[in-house]
Coordinates of C-alpha atoms and ligand atoms in Angstrom, one line a residue:
X1 CA 6.6 38.6 7.5
X2 CA 7.9 37.5 4.1
X3 CA 4.9 36.7 1.8
X4 CA 5.3 35.5 -1.7
X5 CA 1.8 36.8 -2.8
X6 CA -0.2 39.9 -2.1
X7 CA -3.0 39.4 0.3
X8 CA -6.5 40.9 0.1
X9 CA -8.5 42.1 3.0
X10 CA -9.9 38.6 3.9
X11 CA -9.4 37.8 7.6
X12 CA -6.7 35.2 8.3
X13 CA -7.7 31.7 9.4
X14 CA -5.8 30.1 12.3
X15 CA -5.0 26.5 13.0
X16 CA -2.2 24.4 14.4
X17 CA -1.6 22.4 11.2
X18 CA -2.5 23.2 7.6
X19 CA -2.8 20.2 5.3
X20 CA -2.7 20.9 1.6
X21 CA -4.7 18.3 -0.5
X22 CA -7.2 15.6 0.4
X23 CA -5.8 12.3 -1.0
X24 CA -4.6 9.4 1.1
X25 CA -1.4 11.1 2.2
X26 CA -3.2 14.3 3.3
X27 CA -6.0 12.6 5.1
X28 CA -3.7 10.3 7.0
X29 CA -1.5 13.2 8.0
X30 CA -4.6 15.2 9.1
X31 CA -5.9 12.1 11.0
X32 CA -2.7 11.9 13.1
X33 CA -2.5 15.6 13.9
X34 CA -6.2 16.0 14.7
X35 CA -6.3 12.8 16.8
X36 CA -3.4 14.3 18.9
X37 CA -5.6 17.4 19.6
X38 CA -4.0 19.8 17.1
X39 CA -6.5 21.9 15.3
X40 CA -6.2 20.8 11.7
X41 CA -7.4 22.5 8.5
X42 CA -7.5 20.6 5.2
X43 CA -7.6 22.7 2.1
X44 CA -8.5 21.1 -1.3
X45 CA -8.1 22.9 -4.6
X46 CA -10.7 20.9 -6.5
X47 CA -14.5 20.9 -6.0
X48 CA -14.2 17.2 -5.0
X49 CA -12.3 15.5 -2.2
X50 CA -10.0 12.6 -2.5
X51 CA -7.7 13.3 -5.5
X52 CA -6.3 10.4 -7.4
X53 CA -6.8 8.3 -4.3
X54 CA -10.6 8.3 -4.7
X55 CA -10.2 6.9 -8.2
X56 CA -7.8 4.2 -7.2
X57 CA -8.1 0.5 -6.5
X58 CA -6.8 1.3 -3.0
X59 CA -4.4 -1.6 -3.1
X60 CA -2.1 -0.8 -0.2
X61 CA 1.4 -2.2 0.2
X62 CA 2.3 -2.4 3.9
X63 CA 5.0 -4.9 4.8
X64 CA 5.0 -6.6 8.2
X65 CA 1.4 -5.6 8.9
X66 CA -0.8 -6.9 11.7
X67 CA -3.2 -8.7 9.3
X68 CA -0.4 -10.8 8.0
X69 CA 0.7 -11.6 11.5
X70 CA -2.8 -12.6 12.5
X71 CA -3.0 -14.9 9.5
X72 CA 0.2 -16.5 10.6
X73 CA 2.3 -15.2 7.7
X74 CA 5.9 -14.6 8.3
X75 CA 7.2 -11.1 7.6
X76 CA 9.4 -8.5 9.3
X77 CA 10.8 -5.0 8.7
X78 CA 14.3 -6.2 8.1
X79 CA 13.2 -8.4 5.1
X80 CA 11.0 -5.5 3.9
X81 CA 14.0 -3.2 4.0
X82 CA 16.2 -5.7 2.2
X83 CA 13.5 -6.0 -0.5
X84 CA 13.1 -2.3 -1.0
X85 CA 16.8 -1.8 -1.1
X86 CA 17.3 -4.6 -3.6
X87 CA 14.6 -3.1 -5.9
X88 CA 16.1 0.4 -5.9
X89 CA 18.0 1.8 -8.8
X90 CA 21.8 1.7 -8.3
X91 CA 23.2 4.5 -6.2
X92 CA 20.0 5.4 -4.5
X93 CA 21.0 4.0 -1.1
X94 CA 23.3 7.0 -0.5
X95 CA 20.3 9.4 -0.2
X96 CA 17.3 7.1 0.3
X97 CA 18.4 4.5 2.9
X98 CA 17.2 6.5 5.9
X99 CA 13.8 7.0 4.2
X100 CA 13.5 3.3 3.4
X101 CA 14.2 2.5 7.0
X102 CA 11.6 5.0 8.3
X103 CA 9.0 3.7 5.8
X104 CA 9.3 0.0 6.7
X105 CA 9.3 0.8 10.4
X106 CA 6.4 3.2 10.3
X107 CA 4.2 1.5 7.7
X108 CA 2.8 -1.2 10.1
X109 CA 2.2 1.4 12.8
X110 CA 0.4 3.6 10.3
X111 CA -2.0 0.8 9.3
X112 CA -2.8 -0.1 12.9
X113 CA -3.3 3.6 13.7
X114 CA -5.7 4.1 10.8
X115 CA -7.8 1.1 11.7
X116 CA -7.9 2.2 15.4
X117 CA -9.0 5.7 14.5
X118 CA -11.4 5.2 11.6
X119 CA -14.1 2.7 10.5
X120 CA -11.8 1.4 7.8
X121 CA -11.3 -2.3 7.9
X122 CA -8.6 -3.7 5.7
X123 CA -8.3 -7.2 4.3
X124 CA -5.3 -8.9 2.7
X125 CA -5.3 -9.5 -1.0
X126 CA -3.8 -12.6 -2.7
X127 CA -1.0 -10.6 -4.5
X128 CA 2.7 -11.4 -4.3
X129 CA 5.5 -8.9 -4.4
X130 CA 6.0 -8.4 -8.1
X131 CA 9.9 -8.5 -7.9
X132 CA 9.5 -12.0 -6.4
X133 CA 13.1 -13.1 -6.9
X134 CA 14.6 -10.3 -4.9
X135 CA 15.8 -10.9 -1.3
X136 CA 13.1 -10.2 1.3
X137 CA 10.2 -10.6 -1.2
X138 CA 7.0 -12.3 0.0
X139 CA 4.5 -14.3 -2.0
X140 CA 1.5 -13.0 0.1
X141 CA 0.8 -10.8 3.1
X142 CA 1.9 -7.3 2.2
X143 CA -1.0 -6.2 0.0
X144 CA -4.3 -5.0 1.6
X145 CA -7.3 -3.1 0.5
X146 CA -10.3 -1.7 2.5
X147 CA -13.7 -3.4 2.8
X148 CA -16.7 -1.4 1.5
X149 CA -18.0 1.6 3.5
X150 CA -21.3 3.6 3.0
X151 CA -20.6 7.0 1.4
X152 CA -23.0 8.6 3.9
X153 CA -20.2 8.3 6.5
X154 CA -18.7 11.3 4.8
X155 CA -21.6 13.4 6.0
X156 CA -22.0 16.6 4.1
X157 CA -19.2 15.5 1.8
X158 CA -20.9 12.3 0.7
X159 CA -21.6 13.7 -2.8
X160 CA -18.3 15.6 -2.9
X161 CA -15.9 12.8 -3.3
X162 CA -14.1 12.4 -6.7
X163 CA -16.6 10.2 -8.6
X164 CA -14.8 7.0 -9.5
X165 CA -15.2 5.2 -12.7
X166 CA -16.0 2.3 -12.6
X167 CA -18.1 2.9 -9.5
X168 CA -16.1 0.9 -6.9
X169 CA -19.0 -1.5 -6.3
X170 CA -16.5 -4.4 -6.1
X171 CA -13.8 -4.6 -3.5
X172 CA -10.2 -4.9 -4.8
X173 CA -10.2 -8.5 -3.5
X174 CA -13.4 -9.2 -5.5
X175 CA -11.8 -7.6 -8.6
X176 CA -8.9 -10.0 -8.3
X177 CA -11.1 -13.0 -7.8
X178 CA -13.7 -12.5 -10.5
X179 CA -12.4 -9.8 -12.9
X180 CA -15.6 -7.7 -13.4
X181 CA -13.9 -5.5 -16.0
X182 CA -13.7 -8.5 -18.4
X183 CA -16.5 -10.7 -17.0
X184 CA -19.1 -8.2 -15.7
X185 CA -22.1 -10.6 -15.9
X186 CA -20.4 -13.5 -14.2
X187 CA -18.9 -11.2 -11.6
X188 CA -22.3 -9.6 -11.0
X189 CA -24.0 -12.9 -10.6
X190 CA -21.3 -14.2 -8.3
X191 CA -21.6 -11.2 -5.9
X192 CA -25.3 -10.3 -6.5
X193 CA -26.5 -10.1 -2.9
X194 CA -23.5 -8.0 -1.8
X195 CA -23.7 -5.7 -4.8
X196 CA -27.4 -5.2 -4.3
X197 CA -26.7 -4.3 -0.6
X198 CA -24.0 -1.8 -1.7
X199 CA -26.3 -0.3 -4.3
X200 CA -29.1 0.1 -1.7
X201 CA -26.9 1.5 1.1
X202 CA -24.6 3.5 -1.1
X203 CA -21.6 1.5 0.1
X204 CA -18.5 1.6 -2.0
X205 CA -15.1 -0.1 -1.9
X206 CA -11.6 0.6 -3.2
X207 CA -10.5 4.3 -3.3
X208 CA -13.9 5.6 -2.5
X209 CA -14.0 3.6 0.7
X210 CA -10.5 4.7 1.6
X211 CA -11.3 8.3 1.2
X212 CA -14.7 8.0 3.0
X213 CA -13.1 6.1 5.9
X214 CA -10.1 8.5 6.3
X215 CA -12.3 11.5 5.9
X216 CA -14.9 10.3 8.5
X217 CA -12.0 9.7 10.9
X218 CA -10.7 13.3 10.3
X219 CA -14.2 14.8 10.8
X220 CA -14.7 12.8 14.0
X221 CA -11.5 14.5 15.3
X222 CA -12.9 18.0 14.3
X223 CA -10.7 18.6 11.3
X224 CA -12.0 21.5 9.2
X225 CA -12.2 20.9 5.4
X226 CA -12.4 23.5 2.7
X227 CA -13.1 22.6 -0.9
X228 CA -12.3 24.9 -3.9
X229 CA -9.5 26.4 -1.8
X230 CA -6.1 26.0 -3.4
X231 CA -3.0 26.8 -1.4
X232 CA -1.1 29.3 -3.5
X233 CA 2.1 30.3 -1.6
X234 CA 3.8 29.7 1.7
X235 CA 4.1 32.3 4.4
X236 CA 7.6 32.3 5.7
X237 CA 9.1 34.5 8.4
X238 CA 12.8 34.3 9.5
X239 CA 13.2 31.1 7.6
X240 CA 10.3 29.4 9.4
X241 CA 7.1 28.4 7.5
X242 CA 4.1 30.0 9.3
X243 CA 1.3 29.0 7.1
X244 CA 0.1 29.6 3.5
X245 CA -2.0 31.9 1.4
X246 CA -5.1 30.2 0.0
X247 CA -7.6 31.4 -2.6
X248 CA -11.2 31.4 -1.7
X249 CA -13.8 32.6 -4.2
X250 CA -11.1 34.5 -6.1
X251 CA -9.7 36.2 -3.0
X252 CA -6.5 35.5 -1.2
X253 CA -6.6 34.6 2.4
X254 CA -3.7 33.9 4.8
X255 CA -3.9 30.7 6.9
X256 CA -1.6 30.9 9.9
X257 CA -0.6 27.4 11.0
X258 CA 1.1 27.5 14.4
X259 CA 2.8 24.1 14.1
X260 CA 3.4 23.8 10.4
X261 CA 2.2 23.0 6.9
X262 CA 2.0 19.6 5.3
X263 CA 2.0 19.6 1.5
X264 CA 0.2 16.6 0.0
X265 CA -1.0 18.1 -3.3
X266 CA -0.2 15.2 -5.6
X267 CA 2.1 15.2 -8.7
X268 CA 3.0 17.7 -11.4
X269 CA 1.8 15.7 -14.4
X270 CA -0.8 18.4 -15.3
X271 CA 1.8 21.2 -15.5
X272 CA 2.8 21.1 -19.2
X273 CA 6.0 23.1 -18.8
X274 CA 7.4 21.1 -15.9
X275 CA 6.3 17.8 -17.5
X276 CA 8.2 18.8 -20.7
X277 CA 11.2 19.8 -18.7
X278 CA 11.5 16.4 -16.9
X279 CA 10.0 14.1 -19.5
X280 CA 11.1 15.8 -22.7
X281 CA 9.3 14.6 -25.8
X282 CA 7.5 11.8 -24.0
X283 CA 4.1 11.0 -25.6
X284 CA 1.7 10.5 -22.8
X285 CA -1.8 10.4 -21.3
X286 CA -2.7 11.4 -17.8
X287 CA -4.9 9.4 -15.4
X288 CA -5.0 11.8 -12.4
X289 CA -7.4 14.7 -11.7
X290 CA -6.4 17.9 -13.5
X291 CA -5.9 19.7 -10.3
X292 CA -2.6 17.9 -9.8
X293 CA -0.5 20.7 -11.3
X294 CA 2.6 20.5 -9.0
X295 CA 1.6 23.4 -6.7
X296 CA 3.7 22.0 -3.8
X297 CA 6.7 22.0 -6.2
X298 CA 6.2 25.6 -7.1
X299 CA 5.6 26.7 -3.5
X300 CA 8.6 24.9 -2.2
X301 CA 10.9 26.3 -4.9
X302 CA 9.7 29.8 -4.0
X303 CA 11.0 29.4 -0.4
X304 CA 14.3 27.9 -1.5
X305 CA 13.4 24.2 -1.0
X306 CA 15.1 21.4 -2.9
X307 CA 13.4 19.3 -5.5
X308 CA 14.6 15.8 -6.4
X309 CA 13.7 12.6 -8.3
X310 CA 11.8 14.7 -10.8
X311 CA 12.2 12.2 -13.6
X312 CA 10.4 9.5 -11.6
X313 CA 6.7 8.6 -12.2
X314 CA 4.1 6.0 -11.7
X315 CA 3.2 4.9 -15.2
X316 CA 0.6 2.5 -16.6
X317 CA -1.1 1.8 -19.9
X318 CA -4.3 3.9 -20.3
X319 CA -7.4 4.4 -22.4
X320 CA -8.0 8.0 -23.6
X321 CA -11.3 9.3 -22.1
X322 CA -11.2 12.9 -23.4
X323 CA -12.8 14.0 -20.1
X324 CA -10.3 16.8 -19.5
X325 CA -8.9 17.3 -23.0
X326 CA -6.8 15.1 -25.2
X327 CA -4.5 13.9 -22.5
X328 CA -7.0 12.7 -20.0
X329 CA -7.1 8.9 -19.6
X330 CA -8.1 6.0 -17.5
X331 CA -5.4 3.9 -16.2
X332 CA -6.3 0.3 -17.2
X333 CA -4.2 -2.7 -18.1
X334 CA -6.4 -3.3 -21.1
X335 CA -3.8 -5.4 -22.9
X336 CA -3.9 -8.2 -20.3
X337 CA -5.9 -10.6 -22.4
X338 CA -4.9 -14.1 -23.5
X339 CA -5.1 -13.2 -27.2
X340 CA -3.0 -10.0 -27.0
X341 CA 0.6 -9.2 -27.2
X342 CA 2.7 -6.0 -27.0
X343 CA 5.1 -5.1 -29.7
X344 CA 7.6 -2.3 -30.2
X345 CA 8.3 -0.2 -33.3
X346 CA 10.1 -3.1 -34.9
X347 CA 7.0 -5.3 -34.6
X348 CA 8.8 -7.4 -31.9
X349 CA 7.5 -8.4 -28.5
X350 CA 9.6 -6.8 -25.8
X351 CA 8.1 -7.9 -22.5
X352 CA 6.1 -10.5 -20.6
X353 CA 2.7 -8.8 -21.0
X354 CA 1.8 -9.7 -17.4
X355 CA 4.8 -7.7 -16.1
X356 CA 3.5 -5.5 -13.3
X357 CA 6.2 -2.8 -14.0
X358 CA 5.3 -2.5 -17.7
X359 CA 4.8 1.3 -17.3
X360 CA 8.4 1.9 -16.1
X361 CA 9.7 -0.4 -18.9
X362 CA 7.8 1.5 -21.5
X363 CA 9.5 4.8 -20.8
X364 CA 13.0 3.4 -20.2
X365 CA 15.4 5.4 -22.4
X366 CA 17.2 3.6 -25.2
X367 CA 20.9 3.1 -24.7
X368 CA 21.5 5.2 -27.8
X369 CA 19.9 8.1 -25.9
X370 CA 17.2 8.5 -28.6
X371 CA 14.1 8.6 -26.5
X372 CA 12.4 5.6 -25.0
X373 CA 13.7 2.2 -26.2
X374 CA 10.3 0.6 -26.9
X375 CA 8.1 3.4 -28.1
X376 CA 5.9 3.7 -30.0
X377 CA 4.5 0.4 -28.8
X378 CA 1.3 -1.4 -29.8
X379 CA -1.1 -3.9 -28.4
X380 CA -1.9 -6.4 -31.1
X381 CA -4.9 -8.6 -30.4
X382 CA -7.6 -10.7 -31.6
X383 CA -10.7 -8.7 -32.3
X384 CA -12.5 -10.7 -29.6
X385 CA -10.5 -8.5 -27.1
X386 CA -13.1 -5.7 -27.7
X387 CA -15.9 -8.1 -26.8
X388 CA -14.1 -9.6 -23.8
X389 CA -13.3 -6.1 -22.4
X390 CA -16.6 -4.1 -22.3
X391 CA -14.9 -1.1 -20.7
X392 CA -12.5 -1.0 -23.7
X393 CA -15.4 -1.2 -26.1
X394 CA -17.2 1.6 -24.4
X395 CA -14.2 4.0 -24.7
X396 CA -13.4 2.7 -28.2
X397 CA -16.8 3.9 -29.3
X398 CA -16.0 7.4 -28.0
X399 CA -12.7 7.5 -29.7
X400 CA -12.8 5.4 -32.8
X401 CA -9.5 6.5 -34.2
X402 CA -7.7 4.9 -31.2
X403 CA -8.4 1.4 -32.5
X404 CA -7.2 0.1 -35.9
X405 CA -8.9 -3.0 -37.2
X406 CA -7.8 -5.1 -40.2
X407 CA -8.6 -8.5 -41.7
X408 CA -5.1 -9.9 -41.5
X409 CA -1.9 -9.3 -39.6
X410 CA 0.0 -8.0 -42.7
X411 CA -2.9 -5.6 -43.4
X412 CA -2.8 -4.4 -39.8
X413 CA 1.0 -3.9 -40.0
X414 CA 0.6 -1.7 -43.1
X415 CA -2.1 0.4 -41.4
X416 CA -0.1 1.2 -38.3
X417 CA 3.3 1.4 -40.1
X418 CA 5.0 -1.6 -38.6
X419 CA 7.3 -3.9 -40.7
X420 CA 4.9 -6.5 -42.2
X421 CA 7.2 -9.6 -42.1
X422 CA 8.4 -8.9 -38.6
X423 CA 4.9 -8.5 -37.1
X424 CA 3.7 -11.6 -39.0
X425 CA 6.6 -13.6 -37.6
X426 CA 6.1 -12.3 -34.1
X427 CA 2.4 -13.3 -34.1
X428 CA 3.2 -16.7 -35.6
X429 CA 5.8 -17.3 -33.0
X430 CA 3.5 -16.3 -30.2
X431 CA 0.7 -18.5 -31.6
X432 CA 3.2 -21.4 -31.6
X433 CA 4.0 -20.7 -27.9
X434 CA 0.3 -20.8 -27.2
X435 CA 0.2 -24.3 -28.7
X436 CA 3.1 -25.6 -26.5
X437 CA 2.2 -23.5 -23.5
X438 CA 5.8 -22.3 -23.2
X439 CA 6.7 -18.7 -23.9
X440 CA 10.4 -19.2 -24.5
X441 CA 11.0 -15.5 -25.1
X442 CA 9.6 -13.9 -21.9
X443 CA 8.2 -16.7 -19.8
X444 CA 4.6 -15.4 -19.9
X445 CA 2.5 -17.7 -17.8
X446 CA 0.1 -19.9 -19.8
X447 CA -2.5 -19.7 -17.0
X448 CA -3.8 -16.9 -14.9
X449 CA -3.8 -13.2 -16.1
X450 CA -3.2 -12.6 -18.9
X451 CA -2.8 -16.3 -19.9
X452 CA -2.1 -17.3 -23.5
X453 CA -4.4 -17.8 -26.5
X454 CA -3.6 -17.5 -30.2
X455 CA -4.2 -14.3 -32.1
X456 CA -6.0 -14.2 -35.5
X457 CA -5.2 -15.0 -38.3
X458 CA -8.3 -13.0 -39.2
X459 CA -10.0 -10.0 -37.7
X460 CA -7.2 -8.4 -35.6
X461 CA -6.9 -5.1 -33.9
X462 CA -4.1 -2.7 -32.8
X463 CA -4.2 -0.2 -30.0
X464 CA -1.4 2.2 -29.3
X465 CA 0.2 1.6 -25.9
X466 CA 0.7 5.2 -24.7
X467 CA 2.5 5.6 -21.4
X468 CA 0.0 7.1 -19.0
X469 CA 0.9 9.1 -15.9
X470 CA -0.8 7.8 -12.8
X471 CA 1.3 10.5 -11.1
X472 CA 4.8 11.9 -11.1
X473 CA 6.9 10.9 -8.2
X474 CA 9.5 13.6 -7.9
X475 CA 9.2 16.7 -5.7
X476 CA 10.4 18.3 -2.5
X477 CA 13.3 16.4 -1.0
X478 CA 12.5 15.5 2.6
X479 CA 14.2 14.0 5.7
X480 CA 13.2 10.7 7.2
X481 CA 10.8 12.7 9.3
X482 CA 9.1 14.2 6.3
X483 CA 10.7 17.7 6.7
X484 CA 11.3 19.6 3.5
X485 CA 15.0 20.5 3.1
X486 CA 16.5 23.5 1.4
X487 CA 19.1 23.4 -1.4
X488 CA 21.8 22.7 1.1
X489 CA 20.0 19.8 2.7
X490 CA 18.9 21.7 5.9
X491 CA 15.3 21.2 7.0
X492 CA 13.0 24.2 6.5
X493 CA 11.2 24.6 9.9
X494 CA 7.5 24.2 9.8
X495 CA 7.4 22.6 6.3
X496 CA 6.6 18.9 5.5
X497 CA 5.7 17.0 2.4
X498 CA 4.2 13.6 1.7
X499 CA 2.5 11.5 -0.9
X500 CA 3.3 11.6 -4.6
X501 CA 4.2 15.3 -4.1
X502 CA 7.4 14.4 -2.3
X503 CA 10.7 13.1 -3.8
X504 CA 9.8 9.5 -3.8
X505 CA 12.5 7.2 -2.2
X506 CA 11.2 4.2 -4.1
X507 CA 11.0 5.7 -7.6
X508 CA 9.3 4.6 -10.8
X509 CA 9.6 0.8 -10.4
X510 CA 6.9 -0.4 -8.1
X511 CA 7.8 -2.9 -5.4
X512 CA 4.1 -3.9 -4.9
X513 CA 0.7 -3.2 -6.6
X514 CA 0.0 -0.7 -3.9
X515 CA 3.4 0.9 -3.7
X516 CA 2.1 4.4 -4.0
X517 CA -0.8 4.4 -1.5
X518 CA 1.0 2.4 1.2
X519 CA 4.0 4.7 1.2
X520 CA 1.8 7.8 0.7
X521 CA -0.2 7.0 3.8
X522 CA 2.9 6.1 5.7
X523 CA 4.6 9.4 4.8
X524 CA 1.4 11.2 5.8
X525 CA 1.6 9.4 9.1
X526 CA 5.3 10.2 9.5
X527 CA 4.7 14.0 8.8
X528 CA 1.8 14.0 11.2
X529 CA 3.8 12.3 14.0
X530 CA 6.7 14.7 13.4
X531 CA 4.4 17.7 13.9
X532 CA 2.8 16.1 17.0
X533 CA 6.1 15.1 18.6
X534 CA 7.7 18.4 17.8
Ligands
FAD1 C1 -7.4 4.2 -11.7 C2 -6.3 4.3 -10.7 C3 -6.0 3.2 -9.9 C4 -5.0 3.2 -9.0 N1 -4.9 2.2 -8.1 C5 -3.9 2.2 -7.2 C6 -3.8 1.1 -6.3 O1 -4.6 0.2 -6.2 N2 -2.8 1.2 -5.4 C7 -1.9 2.2 -5.3 O2 -1.0 2.2 -4.5 N3 -2.0 3.3 -6.2 C8 -3.0 3.3 -7.1 N4 -3.1 4.4 -7.9 C9 -2.3 5.5 -7.7 C10 -2.7 6.3 -6.5 O3 -4.1 6.5 -6.5 C11 -2.0 7.7 -6.3 O4 -0.7 7.5 -6.6 C12 -2.2 8.2 -4.9 O5 -3.6 8.1 -4.6 C13 -1.8 9.6 -4.8 O6 -2.1 10.0 -3.4 P1 -1.7 11.4 -2.9 O7 -2.4 11.6 -1.6 O8 -0.3 11.7 -2.9 O9 -2.3 12.4 -4.0 P2 -3.8 12.6 -4.6 O10 -4.7 11.5 -4.1 O11 -3.7 12.8 -6.0 O12 -4.3 13.9 -3.9 C14 -3.7 15.2 -4.2 C15 -4.8 16.2 -3.9 O13 -4.2 17.5 -3.8 C16 -5.1 18.5 -4.4 N5 -4.3 19.7 -4.7 C17 -3.5 19.9 -5.7 N6 -3.0 21.2 -5.6 C18 -3.5 21.7 -4.5 C19 -3.4 23.0 -3.9 N7 -2.6 24.0 -4.4 N8 -4.2 23.3 -2.8 C20 -5.0 22.3 -2.3 N9 -5.1 21.1 -2.8 C21 -4.4 20.8 -3.9 C22 -5.6 17.7 -5.6 O14 -6.7 18.4 -6.1 C23 -5.8 16.3 -5.1 O15 -7.1 16.2 -4.6 C24 -4.2 4.4 -8.9 C25 -4.4 5.5 -9.7 C26 -5.4 5.4 -10.6 C27 -5.7 6.7 -11.5

């Protein structure tokens, strides 16, 4: 048997399916295989379950879903396919079209399956597809998020789910409706009875609910779960993956998986060398757990698998938290305030600040080839932003150097090294647009989020807008059944990959607010089904 690592004397573990990771992709895959009667072992490297998923808002993009149908909203997989195809970078159809088709066909089935096999209950959100002018887009009906669930459903794991910050007391739908990050008191009063009930019962929403619900479903189907147990290498014999070597308490242990291995170990953003190779020179922060170090990528390379789309990532703005060193951050759209704009190194606005795909735009390379076109970028705001955004204020206190304050715009420009005249003119022009209610430059909406309100002229602040990895989106190239392929494109028997670990067929530009978790769960579902169906 070809092993990539030496093995100590620990007895092998046996199962039908080994699932690596415990985020939404992994748990959905494990739910499918265990519900079909296959003995399923989930190994998680970290001391907590749930990965980035547990920290997330759990907004889930699932086109043509049964909730939309029940609400009488028109949608279908053909339109969803047209939308995904229209949003894709040019040339991607040649390799990704079969995966787009598999995704739009299986996503509604995945959602129905998850609700039928867990206590998760989803509800639609009010969000539109962000690329609303593309063919097949919908103004509502594709975005969902779970209702709150008590943590105690996770049984012995109830205190072992990645602790979310903020605490997921509000559902995603409530976040959209009353914006507790900016108006905590009003939001608290609005939802007081529900919040009290959640505090008393330990119920939580968003990513915590998603992980609790999926995990409970897996435990009900007798899945085994091991924490602090990283998969380190694949076991391969005669070209067929037979399992993996895991590390338990510092000792190696083989896991023999009779049907196959599903890799769902997240992105490679915490692997400095791979990050530098695929995002050279990019200033960045990272908003995922530190355990996402691209282990699937390494394991797949070691058995001759193919990696693809390695320059793709889910980006957002972020606030440095310093939790796990200088790079660790919280993914927050802190700049979305009426009295805030984004400017580039020339002191000019470059985007509608409400643009959902801001992250991908921030890292877009300049045509000259000299790094990202808009970096370094800054959020220039009225000082009142710090008061309107308590979360920002909290982190600003912990990292004072992150925020630059000044009495006037020219003084601020000097402090952060932007051309004074240019920044002054940009702010004046934006303030004029606030008076007329028309942003002729980028069409920013005067109402809604972020809205428009004048900045300054006195007491202004600047915050660097550093691209923040939510996750990388490149990895093992797979077939439309989730099978990992080798460098010649031939599937490696017994090896599957899903979630942000896989080569993502959609890429950096999001087609919906939940365009990572919806597809991640769907690819988990597809991998699980492929193993069940053989
Ligand atoms: C604050 C925040 C809000 C977000 N909100 C949304 C949202 O509303 N909608 C949306 O679509 N996306 C959102 N995202 C992004 C989304 O959470 C992630 O893209 C998604 O959850 C990734 O899922 P995954 O299952 O692929 O990986 P993860 O959830 O990251 O899970 C990977 C797991 O694998 C484990 N692992 C790594 N290596 C090994 C190994 N060798 N052995 C065993 N285990 C291993 C990791 O420890 C981790 O637990 C958000 C992200 C953040 C940070």
